[in-house]
Structure formats: C-alpha cells, structure tokens
Amino acid sequence: MKLDVNVLRYLSKDDFRVLTAVEMGMRNHEIVPSELVDRIASLKHGGTYKVLKNLLKHKLVHHDSSKYDGFRLTYLGYDFLAIKTMVNRGVFTAVGRQIGVGKESDIFEVAKEDGSILAIKLHRLGRTSFRAVKSKRDYLRHRRSFNWLYLSRLAALKEFSFMKALEEHGFPVPNAVDCNRHCVVMSLIHGYPLVQVRELQSPEVVFDRILGLIVHLAEHGLIHCDFNEFNIMIDDEEKVTMIDFPQMVSVSHRNAQMYFDRDVDCILKFFSKRFNLSLEEQIDNTDNSEEDSEGSSRPCFSSISKSVGFLDRELAASGFTRKEQDDMDKFVKEEKDQDQCSDDEEDSAGMDETIVRDVVSLHLLDQPGHTVEGNEEEIKENRQSCEGQLSEPCCEAHFNEDESEENVNDTELVKSLNKQRRRAIAAVHRGGKTIASRNSYKDKGGRSSHNSKIQKQLGSW
C-alpha cells in the first residue's frame, strides 16, 4: 500500500481520535466492534460512524461484517498514527520520497525543521514475501496468537535497541534518533548499498574491514545473521556502515556457528565474484581453512574470544534467554542447598544420639535400684527435653532397640522400654489428626475425650 502523506492534511483531531480508539481496541480484538470504537473514542458531539466512513474512504481502516460489524487498522492507518506522533514530538516536519523497499520494511526520507534530512524505516511484517516470522524469529516468545501490526512494533523496538547499543560501543551504524510504534527514525547514510558498487580502489582493505566487523560483533556476543551486500552501505571514501538489525542473535544460540559461517560465506562469495579476489579455495575447503585460521583470511567461530562484551545479555538477544539465566541461578542455589542439607544431616544424627541417651537415662531414673552418674541439673534438663520429644510424631525414630540394648544390659528394663514405646506410638497415631469434626465439642465420652486422657497421661509420664 503506497504511503500518501497528503491525506494527513485533511484529517482532523476526531479522525485521529477514532484511529487511536481502533488501535486500543485491537489489543484484545482482531476486529473491533463498532460500539466499542464509539465507546472508546467518546466524541463530544458524536459522529463516530461518520468519521469511520471517512477513514474507510482513505483506506486507513478495514471494515469486516462477516461475524459482526467491526473495523481494524491497516498499515496505512498505523503509519499515520506513528507519523503524527513523531511530528508532535518535533522529530521531523515533512516526509519525502521513498528510498528503499525490503521484504519487511519501507524506507522514506524525512526532513527536520532546520532542513536536515533523516531516514524513517516503517516495518511491514506480514507481506507475501515474508510471512514465516513465527518460525524464523522469536518475536512471539510464548504467545500463540499474534497480529502483524504488533509484530512490526516488536521488530522496530528490537532494531532501535540494537542500533542504540551498537552505536554506543563504537560500531559503524546509523544514529538512532527515535522510535514509535512500527517506525524507526535514524540518520541518513550518504552512501550506496554494496550490491550497487562495481569498482573499489582497495577491495582487499574493504574485505578485511567487513570481516573484522563480523568478528567484532561476535566478540561482543552478537551475530548479524543477515550480513550481506544488501545490508552494507559504503560511501565515496569506502567507509563501511552496517544496517538492518532485527534478526540479530546471541553467540549462545544453538545455531550460532551456522549463522556466523553463513555471514562469512556471503561476503566471501560476493567479493570473489564481483572483485575477482582469489578466495575460491577458502570457500571450497572451509574445514582446512578453519584449522589454520591465523594463516588465512577466513575467521573461525570457535577461535573467537567472546569476553569483550555481553550485549546479547543486555539486549536479551535471541539465544540468550531469561530461562538460561534462571537455570544458572538455580544451579548455584542447588549447590548451596546441598551443602546446607549435609550440615543438617550431621546435626540431626548428633541430636538422635543425645535423645536416645537422654531417654535411657530418664527410664533408669524411674526404675528402682538404678542410678545415673552426672549432675542433677543436667539430668533435669534431659528429662524436660525427653518429655518434649516423646510428644512428637517422630518419636518412633528416636527409639531404637539395638542402641538401647547396647547401653542397657538389663532384660527387664528393655522389655519395659519396648512396652512404653508401643504405647506412645499408638497414642500418637490415635490422636494425630489435626482436623477435628464440627460436633467434636458435643462428644463428651467419645474418641476425643479418650485421646485427651491419653495425652494427659503422656504429659504426666
């Protein structure tokens, strides 16, 4: 759809208000109902349907009445909203000619108030030439349903963030000015695409400079994934500038080496065909050239040190996801938990030994004719701790026949300990329910009263 900015002169505030209402309704509607548009726009004097009719005439919205009467935005209407916002911000004041067409975007010249020229890139995902966005890009993440306008907005935001970060780190990229919806405003590169260049003064120097950019990107954790003669600008002084960044991925991507080698192969093939550089042997024998990367001009992905920067982590590039960061944090946390568990097991083992010893000493004191060596204060403390441990459900683990037989040789004492152990376990199993019935307070002589008696006996014992 051709962008005719002359229509902007004849659109009123009500027209843009209704366009914004349709955009807001498309957040959760594929086709926004007419009643919802009227409710969101809330025009003072009404006339929403008349405005929609005017917008439909200029092809800014699309009418659909297959299931119900509704409207949706077109790319032209989305363009007008973005351009109007940029003009209100003072980014530019005029839109000029179209200077580029791609499979997923259109590029126009725009002029500022002082007369300087900028470039505006309008993303248009969903064209017939490029519809496999869901399988080739990870814009959707975990989402199942999508809208082409929303995907174009995500692509513009991603390109703007990459361009801004690469400019800050000294890469030859356009200057990112502003971004709104699906459009990105950048500085205009005064040069030509490399595909249009037929002669170079020093093709070897330009070739080494371009390969150096690929390696430099990988050292910062990024791979361009579409680094070819169409996305490289060169001026009269043979200065190289990179463009087009929505498809960049991290070096941690599972196909990172394949993307890296593909970018290198594109440059090798172009320079060998266009400028007759002797690089055919390196293209055919990639394995041999990768083994001796120092002696050849072909870079090797495995030999690149990726410790210069972490732009893929800062920009959340595809391949280095939040899940990987969470897995790393989880792995560190599990190691700490294992160390704590080992310490807790040692402490619990020592506590079990003291509990068994305290229980034996308590029962020896209860038996006539037996005495235990030690201070009276320690014996009292052991008695209190033992009584607290007997009331817990885990008392079965603290009574061990083998340990008691090793410490006490009296067979009668062992029998009495076993009987008391069985009684305590049975009492705990009978009274272990935490949820009481609704009419438990009425049951005076039933099970609840019986359990309370047993608990009193255990407390006194």
Short mmCIF file of C-alpha atoms in Angstrom, two decimals:
data_model
loop_
_atom_site.label_atom_id
_atom_site.label_comp_id
_atom_site.label_asym_id
_atom_site.label_seq_id
_atom_site.Cartn_x
_atom_site.Cartn_y
_atom_site.Cartn_z
CA MET A 1 0.00 0.00 0.00
CA LYS A 2 1.50 3.31 -1.09
CA LEU A 3 2.06 5.93 1.58
CA ASP A 4 0.32 9.14 0.54
CA VAL A 5 1.05 11.69 3.24
CA ASN A 6 -1.10 14.34 1.53
CA VAL A 7 -4.13 12.79 3.23
CA LEU A 8 -2.67 13.91 6.58
CA ARG A 9 -3.55 17.49 5.70
CA TYR A 10 -7.26 16.71 5.61
CA LEU A 11 -7.52 14.62 8.79
CA SER A 12 -8.97 16.30 11.87
CA LYS A 13 -8.50 15.62 15.58
CA ASP A 14 -11.63 13.49 15.62
CA ASP A 15 -10.20 11.31 12.85
CA PHE A 16 -7.03 10.63 14.83
CA ARG A 17 -9.08 10.07 17.99
CA VAL A 18 -11.13 7.38 16.27
CA LEU A 19 -7.96 5.84 14.77
CA THR A 20 -6.47 5.66 18.26
CA ALA A 21 -9.68 4.08 19.55
CA VAL A 22 -9.46 1.34 16.91
CA GLU A 23 -5.80 0.77 17.84
CA MET A 24 -6.68 0.42 21.53
CA GLY A 25 -9.50 -1.97 20.74
CA MET A 26 -7.15 -4.19 18.72
CA ARG A 27 -5.24 -5.10 21.88
CA ASN A 28 -7.77 -7.83 22.58
CA HIS A 29 -9.88 -7.86 19.42
CA GLU A 30 -8.95 -8.91 15.92
CA ILE A 31 -11.96 -6.97 14.60
CA VAL A 32 -13.02 -4.15 16.93
CA PRO A 33 -16.84 -3.83 17.22
CA SER A 34 -18.31 -0.52 16.14
CA GLU A 35 -19.96 0.01 19.53
CA LEU A 36 -16.61 -0.43 21.27
CA VAL A 37 -14.96 2.11 18.95
CA ASP A 38 -17.70 4.61 19.71
CA ARG A 39 -17.34 3.97 23.46
CA ILE A 40 -13.53 4.37 23.46
CA ALA A 41 -13.47 7.44 21.20
CA SER A 42 -16.17 9.26 23.22
CA LEU A 43 -16.53 12.13 20.80
CA LYS A 44 -18.25 15.15 22.34
CA HIS A 45 -20.78 15.67 19.59
CA GLY A 46 -20.97 12.05 18.39
CA GLY A 47 -20.47 11.21 14.78
CA THR A 48 -18.12 8.25 15.25
CA TYR A 49 -19.73 6.34 12.37
CA LYS A 50 -19.30 9.31 10.07
CA VAL A 51 -15.60 9.53 10.96
CA LEU A 52 -15.20 5.79 10.37
CA LYS A 53 -16.74 6.21 6.96
CA ASN A 54 -14.19 8.93 6.12
CA LEU A 55 -11.30 6.77 7.36
CA LEU A 56 -12.59 3.86 5.31
CA LYS A 57 -12.60 6.02 2.20
CA HIS A 58 -8.88 6.78 2.65
CA LYS A 59 -8.15 3.08 3.42
CA LEU A 60 -6.91 3.81 6.93
CA VAL A 61 -9.22 1.16 8.40
CA HIS A 62 -10.74 -2.04 7.08
CA HIS A 63 -14.40 -2.94 7.57
CA ASP A 64 -15.40 -6.53 8.35
CA SER A 65 -19.01 -7.66 8.85
CA SER A 66 -18.62 -11.43 8.44
CA LYS A 67 -19.42 -12.20 12.10
CA TYR A 68 -20.29 -8.76 13.46
CA ASP A 69 -19.91 -5.15 12.38
CA GLY A 70 -16.33 -4.09 13.17
CA PHE A 71 -13.15 -2.40 11.99
CA ARG A 72 -9.39 -2.97 12.13
CA LEU A 73 -6.37 -0.78 11.38
CA THR A 74 -4.46 -1.08 8.13
CA TYR A 75 -0.75 -0.44 7.76
CA LEU A 76 -1.52 2.94 6.24
CA GLY A 77 -3.57 3.95 9.29
CA TYR A 78 -0.78 2.68 11.55
CA ASP A 79 1.70 4.76 9.53
CA PHE A 80 -0.40 7.89 10.01
CA LEU A 81 -0.58 7.39 13.78
CA ALA A 82 3.21 6.94 14.04
CA ILE A 83 3.99 9.89 11.76
CA LYS A 84 1.54 12.14 13.63
CA THR A 85 3.21 11.25 16.93
CA MET A 86 6.68 11.98 15.53
CA VAL A 87 5.54 15.33 14.16
CA ASN A 88 4.03 16.28 17.53
CA ARG A 89 7.35 15.40 19.20
CA GLY A 90 9.23 17.62 16.77
CA VAL A 91 11.39 14.83 15.34
CA PHE A 92 10.63 15.87 11.75
CA THR A 93 8.20 18.10 9.92
CA ALA A 94 7.99 16.66 6.38
CA VAL A 95 8.02 13.28 4.64
CA GLY A 96 9.82 12.96 1.34
CA ARG A 97 10.42 10.30 -1.29
CA GLN A 98 10.80 6.58 -0.83
CA ILE A 99 14.46 5.50 -0.94
CA GLY A 100 14.25 1.78 -0.15
CA VAL A 101 11.96 -1.25 -0.22
CA GLY A 102 12.67 -4.50 1.58
CA LYS A 103 10.90 -7.76 2.25
CA GLU A 104 9.73 -6.46 5.63
CA SER A 105 10.08 -2.66 5.58
CA ASP A 106 9.85 0.57 3.58
CA ILE A 107 12.31 3.46 3.97
CA PHE A 108 11.49 7.14 3.36
CA GLU A 109 13.29 10.43 3.65
CA VAL A 110 12.06 12.91 6.26
CA ALA A 111 13.11 16.50 6.85
CA LYS A 112 13.62 18.33 10.12
CA GLU A 113 12.66 21.92 10.76
CA ASP A 114 16.23 23.11 10.15
CA GLY A 115 16.33 21.36 6.75
CA SER A 116 18.49 18.37 7.69
CA ILE A 117 17.47 15.02 6.20
CA LEU A 118 16.79 11.85 8.20
CA ALA A 119 15.56 8.39 7.26
CA ILE A 120 12.43 6.68 8.59
CA LYS A 121 12.01 2.90 8.41
CA LEU A 122 8.45 1.55 8.50
CA HIS A 123 8.30 -2.15 9.36
CA ARG A 124 5.64 -4.08 7.44
CA LEU A 125 5.73 -7.70 8.60
CA GLY A 126 3.12 -9.92 7.00
CA ARG A 127 3.87 -9.31 3.36
CA THR A 128 3.57 -12.23 0.99
CA SER A 129 7.36 -12.25 0.56
CA PHE A 130 7.97 -12.69 4.29
CA ARG A 131 5.28 -14.45 6.31
CA ALA A 132 7.35 -17.10 8.12
CA VAL A 133 8.07 -14.74 11.02
CA LYS A 134 6.84 -17.14 13.70
CA SER A 135 9.29 -19.87 12.63
CA LYS A 136 12.26 -17.63 11.72
CA ARG A 137 12.06 -15.03 14.51
CA ASP A 138 11.31 -15.31 18.22
CA TYR A 139 9.24 -12.13 18.49
CA LEU A 140 6.23 -14.01 19.83
CA ARG A 141 8.12 -15.81 22.63
CA HIS A 142 5.43 -17.77 24.49
CA ARG A 143 2.43 -16.20 22.72
CA ARG A 144 0.27 -18.25 20.37
CA SER A 145 -1.91 -15.62 18.74
CA PHE A 146 -0.37 -12.60 17.04
CA ASN A 147 -1.15 -9.53 14.98
CA TRP A 148 1.04 -8.29 12.13
CA LEU A 149 0.92 -4.73 13.44
CA TYR A 150 2.06 -5.89 16.87
CA LEU A 151 4.88 -7.96 15.37
CA SER A 152 6.02 -4.96 13.35
CA ARG A 153 6.11 -2.90 16.53
CA LEU A 154 8.24 -5.55 18.27
CA ALA A 155 10.65 -5.63 15.31
CA ALA A 156 11.02 -1.84 15.37
CA LEU A 157 11.71 -1.78 19.10
CA LYS A 158 14.28 -4.54 18.74
CA GLU A 159 16.08 -2.80 15.88
CA PHE A 160 16.11 0.52 17.72
CA SER A 161 17.62 -1.04 20.86
CA PHE A 162 20.31 -2.88 18.86
CA MET A 163 21.19 0.23 16.86
CA LYS A 164 21.45 2.35 20.01
CA ALA A 165 23.68 -0.17 21.81
CA LEU A 166 25.97 -0.76 18.82
CA GLU A 167 26.40 2.98 18.34
CA GLU A 168 27.43 3.38 21.99
CA HIS A 169 30.07 0.65 21.56
CA GLY A 170 31.66 2.28 18.51
CA PHE A 171 30.20 0.21 15.68
CA PRO A 172 29.62 1.90 12.30
CA VAL A 173 25.81 2.04 12.37
CA PRO A 174 23.28 4.82 11.71
CA ASN A 175 22.46 7.19 14.53
CA ALA A 176 19.20 6.08 16.18
CA VAL A 177 17.02 9.17 16.71
CA ASP A 178 13.60 7.98 17.87
CA CYS A 179 11.13 5.09 17.71
CA ASN A 180 7.35 4.93 17.84
CA ARG A 181 5.06 2.01 17.09
CA HIS A 182 6.48 0.28 13.99
CA CYS A 183 8.72 3.09 12.70
CA VAL A 184 12.37 3.90 13.49
CA VAL A 185 13.91 7.29 12.73
CA MET A 186 17.67 7.26 12.07
CA SER A 187 20.33 9.33 10.42
CA LEU A 188 20.61 9.14 6.65
CA ILE A 189 23.72 7.35 5.37
CA HIS A 190 25.28 9.18 2.45
CA GLY A 191 26.46 6.18 0.50
CA TYR A 192 25.39 3.28 -1.64
CA PRO A 193 24.50 -0.34 -0.94
CA LEU A 194 27.47 -2.58 -1.59
CA VAL A 195 25.45 -4.53 -4.15
CA GLN A 196 25.38 -1.44 -6.40
CA VAL A 197 29.14 -0.88 -6.29
CA ARG A 198 31.08 -2.14 -9.31
CA GLU A 199 34.59 -0.92 -8.53
CA LEU A 200 36.63 -0.30 -5.41
CA GLN A 201 40.01 1.35 -5.07
CA SER A 202 41.21 -1.21 -2.49
CA PRO A 203 38.82 -4.19 -2.32
CA GLU A 204 41.21 -6.15 -0.07
CA VAL A 205 41.07 -3.44 2.61
CA VAL A 206 37.26 -3.24 2.43
CA PHE A 207 37.04 -7.02 2.58
CA ASP A 208 39.23 -7.20 5.70
CA ARG A 209 37.26 -4.36 7.28
CA ILE A 210 33.93 -6.14 6.73
CA LEU A 211 35.22 -9.46 8.10
CA GLY A 212 36.60 -7.55 11.07
CA LEU A 213 33.11 -6.23 11.79
CA ILE A 214 31.72 -9.78 11.84
CA VAL A 215 34.41 -10.87 14.29
CA HIS A 216 34.00 -7.73 16.40
CA LEU A 217 30.26 -8.37 16.69
CA ALA A 218 30.90 -11.96 17.79
CA GLU A 219 33.35 -10.75 20.44
CA HIS A 220 30.54 -8.62 21.87
CA GLY A 221 28.20 -11.61 21.89
CA LEU A 222 26.13 -10.90 18.75
CA ILE A 223 25.75 -12.32 15.23
CA HIS A 224 24.12 -10.28 12.48
CA CYS A 225 22.52 -13.28 10.68
CA ASP A 226 21.85 -11.22 7.50
CA PHE A 227 25.27 -9.73 6.82
CA ASN A 228 25.41 -9.48 3.03
CA GLU A 229 25.94 -6.93 0.28
CA PHE A 230 22.36 -5.62 0.63
CA ASN A 231 22.81 -4.61 4.29
CA ILE A 232 26.23 -2.93 3.94
CA MET A 233 26.49 0.72 2.95
CA ILE A 234 29.69 2.21 1.55
CA ASP A 235 30.43 5.85 0.71
CA ASP A 236 32.87 7.53 -1.69
CA GLU A 237 35.67 7.25 0.85
CA GLU A 238 34.97 3.48 1.16
CA LYS A 239 33.71 3.81 4.70
CA VAL A 240 31.52 0.83 5.67
CA THR A 241 28.23 1.10 7.62
CA MET A 242 26.00 -1.75 8.81
CA ILE A 243 22.20 -1.60 8.62
CA ASP A 244 19.21 -3.87 9.34
CA PHE A 245 19.39 -5.44 12.82
CA PRO A 246 16.03 -7.04 13.82
CA GLN A 247 17.27 -10.61 13.18
CA MET A 248 20.45 -10.47 15.31
CA VAL A 249 21.02 -13.39 17.69
CA SER A 250 23.36 -14.24 20.52
CA VAL A 251 26.54 -16.30 20.23
CA SER A 252 24.87 -18.68 22.71
CA HIS A 253 22.20 -19.54 20.14
CA ARG A 254 22.09 -23.21 19.21
CA ASN A 255 22.65 -22.31 15.53
CA ALA A 256 25.16 -19.54 16.20
CA GLN A 257 28.04 -21.18 14.34
CA MET A 258 25.86 -21.82 11.29
CA TYR A 259 24.73 -18.17 11.19
CA PHE A 260 28.29 -16.96 11.66
CA ASP A 261 29.62 -19.14 8.83
CA ARG A 262 26.75 -18.08 6.60
CA ASP A 263 27.59 -14.39 7.06
CA VAL A 264 31.22 -15.07 6.29
CA ASP A 265 30.35 -17.13 3.20
CA CYS A 266 28.11 -14.35 1.85
CA ILE A 267 30.98 -11.86 1.98
CA LEU A 268 33.48 -14.33 0.56
CA LYS A 269 31.28 -15.24 -2.40
CA PHE A 270 30.38 -11.63 -3.19
CA PHE A 271 33.98 -10.38 -3.24
CA SER A 272 35.18 -13.38 -5.21
CA LYS A 273 32.56 -12.83 -7.93
CA ARG A 274 32.36 -9.05 -8.02
CA PHE A 275 36.01 -8.06 -7.45
CA ASN A 276 37.76 -11.27 -8.56
CA LEU A 277 39.58 -11.89 -5.31
CA SER A 278 41.34 -15.28 -5.08
CA LEU A 279 39.15 -16.76 -2.37
CA GLU A 280 37.61 -19.77 -4.11
CA GLU A 281 39.91 -22.26 -2.40
CA GLN A 282 38.92 -20.93 1.00
CA ILE A 283 35.23 -21.24 0.12
CA ASP A 284 35.53 -24.83 -1.09
CA ASN A 285 37.83 -26.04 1.69
CA THR A 286 36.27 -24.50 4.71
CA ASP A 287 37.47 -27.19 7.11
CA ASN A 288 41.12 -26.79 6.16
CA SER A 289 40.93 -23.04 6.36
CA GLU A 290 39.28 -23.13 9.77
CA GLU A 291 42.06 -25.29 11.17
CA ASP A 292 44.62 -22.69 10.17
CA SER A 293 42.67 -19.53 10.85
CA GLU A 294 45.77 -17.47 11.57
CA GLY A 295 47.25 -18.02 8.12
CA SER A 296 44.03 -17.46 6.17
CA SER A 297 41.60 -14.55 5.97
CA ARG A 298 38.57 -16.64 6.94
CA PRO A 299 37.66 -16.25 10.64
CA CYS A 300 36.75 -19.28 12.73
CA PHE A 301 33.84 -19.14 15.17
CA SER A 302 35.43 -21.45 17.75
CA SER A 303 38.62 -19.36 17.94
CA ILE A 304 36.85 -16.06 18.71
CA SER A 305 37.11 -14.91 22.31
CA LYS A 306 33.63 -13.90 23.46
CA SER A 307 34.70 -11.97 26.58
CA VAL A 308 34.87 -8.43 25.16
CA GLY A 309 31.23 -7.59 25.88
CA PHE A 310 27.86 -9.05 26.76
CA LEU A 311 25.50 -7.14 24.52
CA ASP A 312 23.40 -10.27 23.97
CA ARG A 313 22.65 -10.39 27.69
CA GLU A 314 21.95 -6.66 27.96
CA LEU A 315 19.64 -6.63 24.92
CA ALA A 316 18.03 -10.07 25.56
CA ALA A 317 19.06 -11.27 22.13
CA SER A 318 17.64 -14.46 20.73
CA GLY A 319 19.60 -17.44 22.06
CA PHE A 320 20.48 -15.94 25.44
CA THR A 321 17.09 -16.05 27.14
CA ARG A 322 15.94 -15.40 30.66
CA LYS A 323 15.47 -19.15 31.09
CA GLU A 324 19.22 -19.74 30.72
CA GLN A 325 19.93 -17.09 33.34
CA ASP A 326 17.37 -18.70 35.66
CA ASP A 327 18.95 -22.12 35.11
CA MET A 328 22.33 -20.73 36.06
CA ASP A 329 20.91 -19.17 39.23
CA LYS A 330 19.05 -22.38 40.04
CA PHE A 331 22.23 -24.44 39.64
CA VAL A 332 24.10 -22.18 42.08
CA LYS A 333 21.21 -22.32 44.53
CA GLU A 334 21.08 -26.13 44.42
CA GLU A 335 24.76 -26.34 45.32
CA LYS A 336 24.18 -24.12 48.35
CA ASP A 337 21.15 -26.21 49.40
CA GLN A 338 23.15 -29.43 49.16
CA ASP A 339 25.82 -28.01 51.45
CA GLN A 340 23.18 -26.95 53.97
CA CYS A 341 21.49 -30.36 53.81
CA SER A 342 24.75 -32.16 54.55
CA ASP A 343 25.30 -29.94 57.60
CA ASP A 344 21.72 -30.53 58.77
CA GLU A 345 22.11 -34.31 58.46
CA GLU A 346 25.21 -34.24 60.67
CA ASP A 347 23.39 -32.14 63.26
CA SER A 348 20.33 -34.41 63.20
CA ALA A 349 22.50 -37.50 63.63
CA GLY A 350 24.10 -35.97 66.73
CA MET A 351 20.67 -34.99 68.10
CA ASP A 352 19.36 -38.54 67.66
CA GLU A 353 22.23 -39.94 69.72
CA THR A 354 21.63 -37.45 72.54
CA ILE A 355 17.88 -38.13 72.52
CA VAL A 356 18.39 -41.89 72.84
CA ARG A 357 20.90 -41.36 75.64
CA ASP A 358 18.54 -38.97 77.44
CA VAL A 359 15.59 -41.40 77.12
CA VAL A 360 17.63 -44.24 78.57
CA SER A 361 18.83 -42.11 81.47
CA LEU A 362 15.24 -40.97 82.15
CA HIS A 363 13.96 -44.52 82.40
CA LEU A 364 16.90 -45.60 84.50
CA LEU A 365 15.98 -42.91 86.98
CA ASP A 366 12.38 -44.14 87.05
CA GLN A 367 13.47 -47.73 87.75
CA PRO A 368 14.17 -48.57 91.44
CA GLY A 369 17.73 -49.56 92.27
CA HIS A 370 19.33 -47.80 89.28
CA THR A 371 21.38 -44.62 89.35
CA VAL A 372 22.96 -42.48 86.64
CA GLU A 373 26.21 -40.62 87.01
CA GLY A 374 26.15 -36.88 86.32
CA ASN A 375 24.97 -33.54 87.64
CA GLU A 376 21.41 -33.19 88.83
CA GLU A 377 20.87 -30.07 86.68
CA GLU A 378 21.86 -31.95 83.52
CA ILE A 379 19.56 -34.83 84.45
CA LYS A 380 16.63 -32.41 84.90
CA GLU A 381 17.34 -30.78 81.55
CA ASN A 382 17.49 -34.19 79.89
CA ARG A 383 14.17 -35.14 81.49
CA GLN A 384 12.44 -31.99 80.18
CA SER A 385 13.86 -32.36 76.66
CA CYS A 386 12.90 -36.00 76.59
CA GLU A 387 9.33 -35.31 77.60
CA GLY A 388 9.07 -32.76 74.78
CA GLN A 389 10.43 -35.23 72.24
CA LEU A 390 8.04 -38.00 73.26
CA SER A 391 5.02 -35.87 72.40
CA GLU A 392 6.14 -35.51 68.74
CA PRO A 393 5.05 -37.93 65.98
CA CYS A 394 8.64 -38.66 65.07
CA CYS A 395 9.37 -40.40 68.38
CA GLU A 396 9.45 -43.72 66.56
CA ALA A 397 12.78 -42.82 65.04
CA HIS A 398 14.29 -41.91 68.41
CA PHE A 399 13.64 -45.32 69.98
CA ASN A 400 15.95 -47.97 68.69
CA GLU A 401 16.10 -51.38 70.26
CA ASP A 402 19.68 -52.04 69.18
CA GLU A 403 21.00 -48.82 70.73
CA SER A 404 19.09 -49.39 73.98
CA GLU A 405 20.39 -52.96 74.24
CA GLU A 406 23.97 -51.73 73.78
CA ASN A 407 23.59 -49.14 76.54
CA VAL A 408 21.47 -51.25 78.98
CA ASN A 409 22.08 -54.91 79.73
CA ASP A 410 19.07 -55.44 81.93
CA THR A 411 16.47 -57.50 80.01
CA GLU A 412 13.60 -56.35 82.21
CA LEU A 413 14.44 -52.75 81.50
CA VAL A 414 14.47 -53.44 77.76
CA LYS A 415 11.02 -55.02 77.93
CA SER A 416 9.59 -52.06 79.83
CA LEU A 417 11.10 -49.65 77.31
CA ASN A 418 9.55 -51.58 74.43
CA LYS A 419 6.11 -51.54 76.05
CA GLN A 420 6.28 -47.81 76.70
CA ARG A 421 7.44 -47.24 73.14
CA ARG A 422 4.47 -49.14 71.70
CA ARG A 423 2.05 -47.24 73.92
CA ALA A 424 3.49 -43.89 72.91
CA ILE A 425 3.35 -44.75 69.21
CA ALA A 426 -0.24 -45.99 69.44
CA ALA A 427 -1.29 -42.87 71.32
CA VAL A 428 0.33 -40.64 68.73
CA HIS A 429 -1.36 -42.48 65.84
CA ARG A 430 -4.75 -42.25 67.51
CA GLY A 431 -4.50 -38.57 68.34
CA GLY A 432 -2.52 -37.39 65.28
CA LYS A 433 -5.47 -35.92 63.33
CA THR A 434 -5.30 -32.15 63.16
CA ILE A 435 -8.77 -31.51 61.65
CA ALA A 436 -11.49 -32.06 64.23
CA SER A 437 -15.13 -32.72 63.40
CA ARG A 438 -17.70 -29.94 63.56
CA ASN A 439 -19.51 -31.55 66.54
CA SER A 440 -16.44 -32.64 68.49
CA TYR A 441 -17.34 -30.39 71.42
CA LYS A 442 -20.59 -32.40 71.86
CA ASP A 443 -18.79 -35.74 72.06
CA LYS A 444 -18.17 -35.91 75.81
CA GLY A 445 -17.42 -39.61 76.19
CA GLY A 446 -16.25 -40.47 72.69
CA ARG A 447 -12.93 -40.71 70.98
CA SER A 448 -11.87 -37.10 71.57
CA SER A 449 -12.17 -37.43 75.33
CA HIS A 450 -10.27 -40.72 75.17
CA ASN A 451 -7.45 -39.08 73.23
CA SER A 452 -7.26 -36.20 75.71
CA LYS A 453 -6.87 -38.68 78.58
CA ILE A 454 -4.02 -40.42 76.79
CA GLN A 455 -2.29 -37.11 76.13
CA LYS A 456 -2.60 -36.17 79.80
CA GLN A 457 -1.07 -39.49 80.79
CA LEU A 458 1.80 -38.96 78.38
CA GLY A 459 2.34 -35.45 79.78
CA SER A 460 2.47 -36.71 83.35
CA TRP A 461 4.75 -39.57 82.31
#
